[in-house]
mmCIF file of C-alpha atoms in Angstrom:
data_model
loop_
_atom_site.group_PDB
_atom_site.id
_atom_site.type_symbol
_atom_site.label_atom_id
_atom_site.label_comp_id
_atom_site.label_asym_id
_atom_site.label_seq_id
_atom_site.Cartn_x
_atom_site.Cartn_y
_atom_site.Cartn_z
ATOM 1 C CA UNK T 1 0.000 0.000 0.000
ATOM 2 C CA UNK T 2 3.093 2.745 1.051
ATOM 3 C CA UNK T 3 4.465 1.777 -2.181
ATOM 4 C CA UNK T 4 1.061 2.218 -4.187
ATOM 5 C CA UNK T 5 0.608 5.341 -2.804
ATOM 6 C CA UNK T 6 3.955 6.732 -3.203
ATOM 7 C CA UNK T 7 3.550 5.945 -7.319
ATOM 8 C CA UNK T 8 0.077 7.495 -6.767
ATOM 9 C CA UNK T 9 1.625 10.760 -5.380
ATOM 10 C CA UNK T 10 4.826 11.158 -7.656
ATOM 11 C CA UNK T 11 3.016 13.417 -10.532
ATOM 12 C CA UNK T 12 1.189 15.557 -8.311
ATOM 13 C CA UNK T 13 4.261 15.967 -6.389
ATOM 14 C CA UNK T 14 6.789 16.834 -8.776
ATOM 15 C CA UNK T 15 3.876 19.432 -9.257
ATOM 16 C CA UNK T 16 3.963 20.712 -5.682
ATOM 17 C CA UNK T 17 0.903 19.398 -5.565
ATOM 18 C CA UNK T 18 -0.532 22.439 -7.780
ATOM 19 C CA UNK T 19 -0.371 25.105 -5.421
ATOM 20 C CA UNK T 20 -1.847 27.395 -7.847
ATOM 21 C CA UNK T 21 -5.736 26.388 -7.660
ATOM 22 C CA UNK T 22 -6.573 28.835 -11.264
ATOM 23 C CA UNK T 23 -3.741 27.586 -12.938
ATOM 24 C CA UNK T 24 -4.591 23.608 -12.163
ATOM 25 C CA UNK T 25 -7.858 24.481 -13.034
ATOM 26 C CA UNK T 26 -7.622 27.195 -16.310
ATOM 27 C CA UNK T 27 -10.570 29.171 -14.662
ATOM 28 C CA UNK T 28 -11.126 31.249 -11.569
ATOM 29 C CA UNK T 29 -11.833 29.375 -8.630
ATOM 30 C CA UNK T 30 -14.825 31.409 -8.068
ATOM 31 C CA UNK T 31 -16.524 30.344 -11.469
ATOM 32 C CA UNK T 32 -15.742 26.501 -10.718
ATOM 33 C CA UNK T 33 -17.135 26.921 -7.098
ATOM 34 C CA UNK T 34 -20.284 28.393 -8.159
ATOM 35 C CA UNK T 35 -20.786 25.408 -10.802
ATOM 36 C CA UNK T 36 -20.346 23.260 -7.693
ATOM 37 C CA UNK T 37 -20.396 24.990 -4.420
ATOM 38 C CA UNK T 38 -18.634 23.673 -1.406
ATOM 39 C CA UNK T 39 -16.868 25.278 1.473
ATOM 40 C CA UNK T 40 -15.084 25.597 4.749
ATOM 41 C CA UNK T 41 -17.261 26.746 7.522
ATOM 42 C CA UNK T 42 -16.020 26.746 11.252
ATOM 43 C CA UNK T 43 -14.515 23.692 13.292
ATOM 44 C CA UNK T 44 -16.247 20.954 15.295
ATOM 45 C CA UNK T 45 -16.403 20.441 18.684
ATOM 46 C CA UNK T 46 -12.986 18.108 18.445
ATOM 47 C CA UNK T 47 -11.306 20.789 16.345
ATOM 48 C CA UNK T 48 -11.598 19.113 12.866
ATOM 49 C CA UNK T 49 -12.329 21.433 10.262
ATOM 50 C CA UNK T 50 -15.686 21.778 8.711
ATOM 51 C CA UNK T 51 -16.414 21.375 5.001
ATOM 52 C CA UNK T 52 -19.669 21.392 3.298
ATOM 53 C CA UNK T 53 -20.301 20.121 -0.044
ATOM 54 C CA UNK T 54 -23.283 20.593 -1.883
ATOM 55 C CA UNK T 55 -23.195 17.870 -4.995
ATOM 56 C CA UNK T 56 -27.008 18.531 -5.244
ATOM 57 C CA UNK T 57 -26.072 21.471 -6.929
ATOM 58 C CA UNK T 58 -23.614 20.141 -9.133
ATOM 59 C CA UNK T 59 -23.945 20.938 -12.884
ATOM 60 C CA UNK T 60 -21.561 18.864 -14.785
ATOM 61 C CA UNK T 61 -22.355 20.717 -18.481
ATOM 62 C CA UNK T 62 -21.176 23.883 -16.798
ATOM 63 C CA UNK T 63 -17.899 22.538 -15.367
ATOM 64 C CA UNK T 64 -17.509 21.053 -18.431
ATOM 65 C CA UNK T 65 -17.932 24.577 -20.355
ATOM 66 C CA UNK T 66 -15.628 26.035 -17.672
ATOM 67 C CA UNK T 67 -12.617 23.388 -17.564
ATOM 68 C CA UNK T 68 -11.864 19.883 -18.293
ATOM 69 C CA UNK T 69 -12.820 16.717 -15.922
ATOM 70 C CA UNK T 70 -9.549 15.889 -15.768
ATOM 71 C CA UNK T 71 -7.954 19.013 -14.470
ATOM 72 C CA UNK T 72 -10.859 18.241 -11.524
ATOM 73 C CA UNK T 73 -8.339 15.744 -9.543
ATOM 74 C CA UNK T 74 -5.601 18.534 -10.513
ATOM 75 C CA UNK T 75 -7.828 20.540 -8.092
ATOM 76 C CA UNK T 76 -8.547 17.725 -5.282
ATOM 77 C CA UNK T 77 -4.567 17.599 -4.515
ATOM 78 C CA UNK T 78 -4.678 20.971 -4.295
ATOM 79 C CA UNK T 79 -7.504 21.057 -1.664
ATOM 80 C CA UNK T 80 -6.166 18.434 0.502
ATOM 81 C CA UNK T 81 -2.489 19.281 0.243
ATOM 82 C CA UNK T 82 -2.443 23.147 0.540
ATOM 83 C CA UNK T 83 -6.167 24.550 1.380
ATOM 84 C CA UNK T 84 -6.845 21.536 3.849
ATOM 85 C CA UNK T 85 -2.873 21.474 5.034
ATOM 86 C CA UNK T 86 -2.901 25.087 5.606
ATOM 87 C CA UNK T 87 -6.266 24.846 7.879
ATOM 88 C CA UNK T 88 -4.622 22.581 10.308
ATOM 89 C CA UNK T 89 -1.178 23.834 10.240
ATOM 90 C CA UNK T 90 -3.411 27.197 11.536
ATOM 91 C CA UNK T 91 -5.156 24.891 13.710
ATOM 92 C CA UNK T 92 -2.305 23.668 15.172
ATOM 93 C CA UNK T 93 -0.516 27.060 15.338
ATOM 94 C CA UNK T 94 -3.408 28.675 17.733
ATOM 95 C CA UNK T 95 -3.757 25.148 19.664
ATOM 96 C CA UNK T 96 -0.190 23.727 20.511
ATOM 97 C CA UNK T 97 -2.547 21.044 21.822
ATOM 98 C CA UNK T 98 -4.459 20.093 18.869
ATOM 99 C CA UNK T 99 -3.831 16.508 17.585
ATOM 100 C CA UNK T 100 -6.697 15.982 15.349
ATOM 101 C CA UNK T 101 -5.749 16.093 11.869
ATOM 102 C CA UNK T 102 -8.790 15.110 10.422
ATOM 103 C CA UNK T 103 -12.212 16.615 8.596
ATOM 104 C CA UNK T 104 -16.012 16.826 9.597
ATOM 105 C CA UNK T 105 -17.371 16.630 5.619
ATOM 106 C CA UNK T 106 -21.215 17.396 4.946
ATOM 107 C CA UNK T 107 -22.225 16.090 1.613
ATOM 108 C CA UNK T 108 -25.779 18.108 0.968
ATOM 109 C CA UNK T 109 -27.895 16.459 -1.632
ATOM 110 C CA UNK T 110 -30.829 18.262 -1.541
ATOM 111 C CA UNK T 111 -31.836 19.136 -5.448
ATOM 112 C CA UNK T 112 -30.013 16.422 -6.592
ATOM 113 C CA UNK T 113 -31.613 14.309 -9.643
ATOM 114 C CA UNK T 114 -31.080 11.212 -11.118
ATOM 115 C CA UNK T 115 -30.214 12.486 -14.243
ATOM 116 C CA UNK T 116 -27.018 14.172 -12.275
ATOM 117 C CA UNK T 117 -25.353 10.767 -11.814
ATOM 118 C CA UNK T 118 -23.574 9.666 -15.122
ATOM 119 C CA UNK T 119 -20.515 7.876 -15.897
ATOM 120 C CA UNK T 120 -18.845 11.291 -16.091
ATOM 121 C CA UNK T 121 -19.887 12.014 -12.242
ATOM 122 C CA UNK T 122 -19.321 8.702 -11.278
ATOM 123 C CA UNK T 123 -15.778 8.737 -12.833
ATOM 124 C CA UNK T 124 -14.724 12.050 -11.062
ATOM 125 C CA UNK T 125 -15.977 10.391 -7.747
ATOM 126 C CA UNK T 126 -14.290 7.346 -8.213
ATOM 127 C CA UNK T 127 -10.956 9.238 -8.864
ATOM 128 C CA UNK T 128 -11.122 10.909 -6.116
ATOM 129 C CA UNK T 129 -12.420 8.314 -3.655
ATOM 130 C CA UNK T 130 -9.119 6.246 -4.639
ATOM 131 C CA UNK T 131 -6.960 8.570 -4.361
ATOM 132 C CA UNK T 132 -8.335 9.827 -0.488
ATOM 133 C CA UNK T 133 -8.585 5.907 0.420
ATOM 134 C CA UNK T 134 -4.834 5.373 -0.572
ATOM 135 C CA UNK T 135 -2.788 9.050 0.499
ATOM 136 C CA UNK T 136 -5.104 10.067 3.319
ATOM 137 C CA UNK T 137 -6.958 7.224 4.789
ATOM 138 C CA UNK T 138 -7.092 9.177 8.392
ATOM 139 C CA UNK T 139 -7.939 12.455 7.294
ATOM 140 C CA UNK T 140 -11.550 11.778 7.726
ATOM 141 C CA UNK T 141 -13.429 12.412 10.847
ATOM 142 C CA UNK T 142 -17.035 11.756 9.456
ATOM 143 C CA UNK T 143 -18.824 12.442 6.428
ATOM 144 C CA UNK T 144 -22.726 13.345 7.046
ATOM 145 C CA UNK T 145 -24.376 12.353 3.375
ATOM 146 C CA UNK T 146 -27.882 14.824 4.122
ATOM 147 C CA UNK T 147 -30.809 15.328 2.280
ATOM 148 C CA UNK T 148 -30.542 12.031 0.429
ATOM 149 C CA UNK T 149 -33.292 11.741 -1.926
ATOM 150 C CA UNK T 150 -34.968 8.087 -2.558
ATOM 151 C CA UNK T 151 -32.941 6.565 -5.363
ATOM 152 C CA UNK T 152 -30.164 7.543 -3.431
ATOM 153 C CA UNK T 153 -29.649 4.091 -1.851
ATOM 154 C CA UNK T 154 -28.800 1.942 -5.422
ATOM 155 C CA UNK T 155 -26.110 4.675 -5.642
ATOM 156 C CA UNK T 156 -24.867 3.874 -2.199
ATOM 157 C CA UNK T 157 -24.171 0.847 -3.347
ATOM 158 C CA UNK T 158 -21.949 1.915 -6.447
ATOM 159 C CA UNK T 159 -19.824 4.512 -4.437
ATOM 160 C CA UNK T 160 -19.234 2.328 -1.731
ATOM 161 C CA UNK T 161 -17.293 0.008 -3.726
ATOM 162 C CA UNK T 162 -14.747 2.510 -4.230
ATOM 163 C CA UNK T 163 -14.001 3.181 -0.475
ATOM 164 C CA UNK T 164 -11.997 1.667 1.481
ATOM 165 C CA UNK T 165 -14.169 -0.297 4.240
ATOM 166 C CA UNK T 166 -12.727 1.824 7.489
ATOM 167 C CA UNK T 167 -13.746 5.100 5.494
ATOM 168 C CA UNK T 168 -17.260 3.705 4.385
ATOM 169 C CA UNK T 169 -17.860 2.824 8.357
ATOM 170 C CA UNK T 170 -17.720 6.950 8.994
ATOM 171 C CA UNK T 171 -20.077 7.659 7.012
ATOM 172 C CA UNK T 172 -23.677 8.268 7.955
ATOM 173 C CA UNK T 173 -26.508 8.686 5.536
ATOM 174 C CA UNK T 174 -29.598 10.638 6.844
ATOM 175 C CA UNK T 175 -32.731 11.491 4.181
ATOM 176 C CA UNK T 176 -34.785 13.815 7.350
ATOM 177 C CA UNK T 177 -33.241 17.879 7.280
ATOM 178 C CA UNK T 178 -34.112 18.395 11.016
ATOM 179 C CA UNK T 179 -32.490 14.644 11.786
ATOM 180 C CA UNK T 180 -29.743 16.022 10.106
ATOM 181 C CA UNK T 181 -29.353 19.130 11.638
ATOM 182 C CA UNK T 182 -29.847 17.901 14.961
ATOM 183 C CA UNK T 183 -26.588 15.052 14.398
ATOM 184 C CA UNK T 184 -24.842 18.442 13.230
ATOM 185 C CA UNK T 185 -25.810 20.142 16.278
ATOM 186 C CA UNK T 186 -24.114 16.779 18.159
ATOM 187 C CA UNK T 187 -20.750 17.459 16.319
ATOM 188 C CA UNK T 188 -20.558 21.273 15.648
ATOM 189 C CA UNK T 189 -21.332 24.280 18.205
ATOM 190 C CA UNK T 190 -24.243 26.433 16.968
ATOM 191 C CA UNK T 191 -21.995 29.259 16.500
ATOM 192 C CA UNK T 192 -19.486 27.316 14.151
ATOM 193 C CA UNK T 193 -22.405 25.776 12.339
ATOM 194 C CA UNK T 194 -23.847 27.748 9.284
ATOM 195 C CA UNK T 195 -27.314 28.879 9.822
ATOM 196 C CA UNK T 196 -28.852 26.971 7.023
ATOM 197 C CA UNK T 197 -28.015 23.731 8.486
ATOM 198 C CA UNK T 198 -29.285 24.619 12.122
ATOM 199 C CA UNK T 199 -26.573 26.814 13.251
ATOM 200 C CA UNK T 200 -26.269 30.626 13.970
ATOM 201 C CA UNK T 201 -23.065 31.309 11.792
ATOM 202 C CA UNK T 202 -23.248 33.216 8.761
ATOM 203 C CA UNK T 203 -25.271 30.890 5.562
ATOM 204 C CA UNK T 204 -23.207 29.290 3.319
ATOM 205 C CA UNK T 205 -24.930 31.056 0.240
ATOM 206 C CA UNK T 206 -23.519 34.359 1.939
ATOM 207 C CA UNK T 207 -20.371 32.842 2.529
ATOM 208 C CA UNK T 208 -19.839 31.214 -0.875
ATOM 209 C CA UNK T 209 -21.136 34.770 -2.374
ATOM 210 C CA UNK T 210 -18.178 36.493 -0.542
ATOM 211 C CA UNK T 211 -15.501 33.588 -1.043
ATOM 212 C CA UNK T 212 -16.294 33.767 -4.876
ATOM 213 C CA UNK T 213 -15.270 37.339 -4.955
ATOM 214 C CA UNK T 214 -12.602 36.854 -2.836
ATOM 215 C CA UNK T 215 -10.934 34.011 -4.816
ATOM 216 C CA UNK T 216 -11.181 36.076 -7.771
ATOM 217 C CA UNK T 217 -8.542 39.119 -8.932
ATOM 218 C CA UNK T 218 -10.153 41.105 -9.820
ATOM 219 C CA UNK T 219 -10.366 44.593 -8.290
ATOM 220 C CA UNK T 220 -13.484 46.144 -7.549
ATOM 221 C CA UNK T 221 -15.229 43.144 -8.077
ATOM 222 C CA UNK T 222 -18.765 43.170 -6.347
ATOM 223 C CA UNK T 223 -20.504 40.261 -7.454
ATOM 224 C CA UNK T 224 -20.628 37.112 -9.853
ATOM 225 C CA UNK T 225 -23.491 35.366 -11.455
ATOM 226 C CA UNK T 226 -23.273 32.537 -13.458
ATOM 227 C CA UNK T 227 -25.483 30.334 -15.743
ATOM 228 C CA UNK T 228 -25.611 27.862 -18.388
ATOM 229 C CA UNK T 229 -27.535 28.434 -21.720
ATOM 230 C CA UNK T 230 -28.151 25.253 -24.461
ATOM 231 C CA UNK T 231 -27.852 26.466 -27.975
ATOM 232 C CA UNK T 232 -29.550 24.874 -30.929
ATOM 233 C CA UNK T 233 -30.707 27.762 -32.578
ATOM 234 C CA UNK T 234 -30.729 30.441 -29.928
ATOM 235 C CA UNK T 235 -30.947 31.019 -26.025
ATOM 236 C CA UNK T 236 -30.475 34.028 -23.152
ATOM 237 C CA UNK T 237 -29.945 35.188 -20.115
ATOM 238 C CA UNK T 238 -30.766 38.076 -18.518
ATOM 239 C CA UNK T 239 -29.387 40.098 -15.811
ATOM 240 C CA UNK T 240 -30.349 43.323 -13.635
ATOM 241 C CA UNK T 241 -27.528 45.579 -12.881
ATOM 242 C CA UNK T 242 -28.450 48.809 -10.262
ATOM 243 C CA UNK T 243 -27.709 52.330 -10.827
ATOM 244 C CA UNK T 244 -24.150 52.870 -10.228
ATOM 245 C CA UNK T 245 -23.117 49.318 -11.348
ATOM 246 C CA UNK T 246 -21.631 48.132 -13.982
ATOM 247 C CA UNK T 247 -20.453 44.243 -15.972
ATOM 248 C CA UNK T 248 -18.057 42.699 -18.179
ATOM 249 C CA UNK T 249 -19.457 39.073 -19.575
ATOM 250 C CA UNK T 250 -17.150 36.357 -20.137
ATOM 251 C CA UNK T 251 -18.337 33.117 -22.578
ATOM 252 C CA UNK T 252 -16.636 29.731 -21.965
ATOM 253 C CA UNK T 253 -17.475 26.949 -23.663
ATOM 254 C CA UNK T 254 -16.216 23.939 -26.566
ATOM 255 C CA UNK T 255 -18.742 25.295 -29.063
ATOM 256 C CA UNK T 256 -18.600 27.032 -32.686
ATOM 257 C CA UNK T 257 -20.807 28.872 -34.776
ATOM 258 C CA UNK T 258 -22.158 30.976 -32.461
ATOM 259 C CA UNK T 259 -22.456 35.069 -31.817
ATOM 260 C CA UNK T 260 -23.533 36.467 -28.957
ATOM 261 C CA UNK T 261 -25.332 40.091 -28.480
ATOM 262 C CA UNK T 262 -26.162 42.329 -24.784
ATOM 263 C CA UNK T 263 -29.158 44.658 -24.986
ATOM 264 C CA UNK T 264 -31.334 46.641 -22.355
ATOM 265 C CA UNK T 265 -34.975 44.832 -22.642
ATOM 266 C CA UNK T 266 -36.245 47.865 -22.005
ATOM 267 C CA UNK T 267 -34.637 49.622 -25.276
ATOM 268 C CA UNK T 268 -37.207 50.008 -27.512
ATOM 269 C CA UNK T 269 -34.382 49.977 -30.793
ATOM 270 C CA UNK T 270 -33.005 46.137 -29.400
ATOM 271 C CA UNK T 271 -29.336 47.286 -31.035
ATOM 272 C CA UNK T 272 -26.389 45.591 -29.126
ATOM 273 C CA UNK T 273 -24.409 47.699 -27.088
ATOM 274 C CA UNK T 274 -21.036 45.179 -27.761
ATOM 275 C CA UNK T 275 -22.810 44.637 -31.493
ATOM 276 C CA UNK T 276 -22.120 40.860 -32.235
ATOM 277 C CA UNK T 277 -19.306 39.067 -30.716
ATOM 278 C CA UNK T 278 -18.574 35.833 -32.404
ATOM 279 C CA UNK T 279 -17.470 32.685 -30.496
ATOM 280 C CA UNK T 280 -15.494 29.707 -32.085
ATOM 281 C CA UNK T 281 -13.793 27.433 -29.579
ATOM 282 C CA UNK T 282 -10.071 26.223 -30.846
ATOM 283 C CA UNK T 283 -9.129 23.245 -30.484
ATOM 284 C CA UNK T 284 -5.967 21.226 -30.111
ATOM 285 C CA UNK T 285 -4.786 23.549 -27.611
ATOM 286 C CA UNK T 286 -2.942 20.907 -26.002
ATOM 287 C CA UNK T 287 -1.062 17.482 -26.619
ATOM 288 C CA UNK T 288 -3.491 15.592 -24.283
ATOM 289 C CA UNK T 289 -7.306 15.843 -25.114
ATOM 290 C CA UNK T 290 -8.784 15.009 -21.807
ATOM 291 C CA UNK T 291 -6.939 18.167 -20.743
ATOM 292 C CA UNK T 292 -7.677 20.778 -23.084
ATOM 293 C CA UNK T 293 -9.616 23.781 -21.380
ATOM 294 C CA UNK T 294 -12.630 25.087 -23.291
ATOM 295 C CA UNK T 295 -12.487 28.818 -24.736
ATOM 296 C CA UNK T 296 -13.087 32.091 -22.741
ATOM 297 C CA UNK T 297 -13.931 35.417 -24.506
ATOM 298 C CA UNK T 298 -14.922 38.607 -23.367
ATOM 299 C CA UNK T 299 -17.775 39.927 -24.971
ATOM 300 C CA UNK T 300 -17.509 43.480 -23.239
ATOM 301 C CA UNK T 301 -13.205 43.564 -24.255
ATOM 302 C CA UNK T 302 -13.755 45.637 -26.761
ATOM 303 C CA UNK T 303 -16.770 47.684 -26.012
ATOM 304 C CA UNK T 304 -16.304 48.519 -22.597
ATOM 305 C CA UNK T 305 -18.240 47.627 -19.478
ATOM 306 C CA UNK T 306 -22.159 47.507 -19.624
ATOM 307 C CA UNK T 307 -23.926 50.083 -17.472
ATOM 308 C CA UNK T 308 -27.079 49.656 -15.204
ATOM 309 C CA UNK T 309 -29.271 50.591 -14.221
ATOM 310 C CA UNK T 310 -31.406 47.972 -16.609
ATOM 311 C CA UNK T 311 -32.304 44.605 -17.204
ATOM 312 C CA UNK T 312 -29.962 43.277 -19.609
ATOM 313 C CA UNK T 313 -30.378 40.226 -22.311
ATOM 314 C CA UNK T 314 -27.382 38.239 -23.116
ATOM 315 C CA UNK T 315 -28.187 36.305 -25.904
ATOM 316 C CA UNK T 316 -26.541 33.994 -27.921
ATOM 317 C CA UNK T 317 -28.031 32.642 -31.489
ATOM 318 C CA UNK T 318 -26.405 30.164 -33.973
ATOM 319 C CA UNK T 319 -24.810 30.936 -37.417
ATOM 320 C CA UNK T 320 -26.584 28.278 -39.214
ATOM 321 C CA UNK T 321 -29.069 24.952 -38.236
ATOM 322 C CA UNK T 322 -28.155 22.832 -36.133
ATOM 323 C CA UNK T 323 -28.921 18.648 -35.016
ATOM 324 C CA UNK T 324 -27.505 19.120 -31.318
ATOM 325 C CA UNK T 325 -27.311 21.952 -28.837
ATOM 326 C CA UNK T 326 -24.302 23.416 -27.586
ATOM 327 C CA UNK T 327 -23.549 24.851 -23.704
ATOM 328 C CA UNK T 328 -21.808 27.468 -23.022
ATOM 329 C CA UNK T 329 -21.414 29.323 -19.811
ATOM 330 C CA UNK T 330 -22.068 32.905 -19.154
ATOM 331 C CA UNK T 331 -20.465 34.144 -16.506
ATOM 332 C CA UNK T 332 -20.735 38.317 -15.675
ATOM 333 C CA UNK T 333 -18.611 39.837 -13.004
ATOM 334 C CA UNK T 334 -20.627 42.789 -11.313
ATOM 335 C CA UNK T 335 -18.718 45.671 -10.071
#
């Protein structure tokens, strides 16, 4: 097993374990989280960190439009090397005391449908799975699987088989919100414990709202709002920006063929304040195809920010007919 896991380590290390979570990734962190939000929140009562992940929410066609599934694992030695590592050298720092190097995970399922859990999913689970079963067998605490909807059970049974047995024994699988918020309650003081679950700390739809900004470079940054559109022939968005703010809209996505316009609904003439930005992804970016990152344009580059206050459509419509939609994801950074 030390042997297996030392081959399993070697690339990521010779990487420094990707310290650099928008370069391992080829997006900012803050459009990948809000594709599939998950966070720290507080500490339990024994000290282990507390991290909440919310696969219910999980849109794989957006984090496909934003980066590539293989970059995803890129990401996972990142968060257990140098985000994780960092929380309990901290930890460990204010507590000379503290000895427990391990994690309280919430996985929140609520939302989650069937139609979420494809070979693509199950793949990115698995991966990970092996690789926290083989380098970091102790690092978990317990793992609280909440809000499990019904079919939930037959895919119990898949996941499991990729844990090791000592890992699948900590986790606990409740379907009931207040059952779940109670056990919380057992694990995590109230003040640690994010309101939405049954706690009094600060939501974690707040809290991801501010950590998105945060993990983002941008200066002046107020705000980001993301969302996925499916081309065939044409689809929008639209977005309400307040007096005094302003956008810039970025596309990302493997399509071609496409052009995408911004107007104020409320503009009775319907012209385009960018006019019509086209949007061809290139391919063959790099040697290895599972690791080629989709494109990511500015529509606003060249025109300048879009001013509220309005209601603005961002709309994208294809060049010619097509047999199968396209995704791409529009992401617009408020400031």
């Amino acid at each position: 097993m030390v042997e297996e896991a030392t081959e399993c380590r070697s690339l990521p290390k010779s990487e420094n374990y990707y310290p650099d979570p928008r370069a391992c990734l080829g997006v900012n962190v803050g459009v990948y989280i809000d594709q599939y939000p998950q966070l720290y929140s507080g500490y339990s009562k024994n000290g282990s960190p507390l991290f909440i992940s919310k696969p219910g929410k999980l849109n794989i066609a957006s984090i496909e439009c934003a980066t590539s599934l293989s970059r995803l694992l890129d990401f996972h030695w990142y968060v257990m090397m140098h985000d994780f590592g960092d929380r309990l050298r901290k930890k460990k720092a204010e507590d000379p005391d503290f000895r427990k190097f391990q994690c309280l995970t919430v996985m929140d399922l609520e939302g989650l449908s069937i139609t979420q859990i494809n070979s693509k999913v199950l793949g990115v689970i698995k991966e990970q799975a092996f690789v926290d079963s083989l380098c970091f067998p102790e690092t978990m605490y317990k793992t609280l699987v909440i809000n499990a909807p019904s079919f939930f059970a037959a895919t119990w049974k898949i996941i499991k088989g990729f844990v090791d047995p000592r890992t699948a024994g900590k986790i606990e699988i409740i379907s009931s919100k207040s059952k779940a918020h109670s056990r919380l309650l057992e694990l995590v003081d109230a003040d640690q414990l994010p309101s939405d679950y049954g706690g009094t700390d600060t939501s974690t739809i707040d809290t991801l709202m501010v950590e998105a900004v945060k993990s983002t470079p941008i200066e002046g940054l107020k705000r980001i709002t993301s969302e996925i559109i499916s081309i065939r022939s044409h689809g929008s968005i639209t977005i309400e920006l307040l007096a005094g703010e302003e956008m810039d809209v970025n596309i990302h996505g493997k399509g071609s063929g496409t052009f995408f316009s911004i107007y104020n609904i409320n503009d009775k003439s319907k012209k385009s304040q960018i006019g019509k930005v086209n949007f061809d992804h290139s391919s063959g970016s790099t040697a290895d195809p599972e690791r080629e990152l989709p494109t990511n344009i500015s529509l606003t580059e060249a025109s300048g920010k879009v001013k509220g206050p309005g209601t603005f459509k961002i709309k994208g419509e294809s060049k010619s007919r097509r047999l199968t939609s396209e995704y791409y994801l529009i992401v617009c950074n408020v400031f």
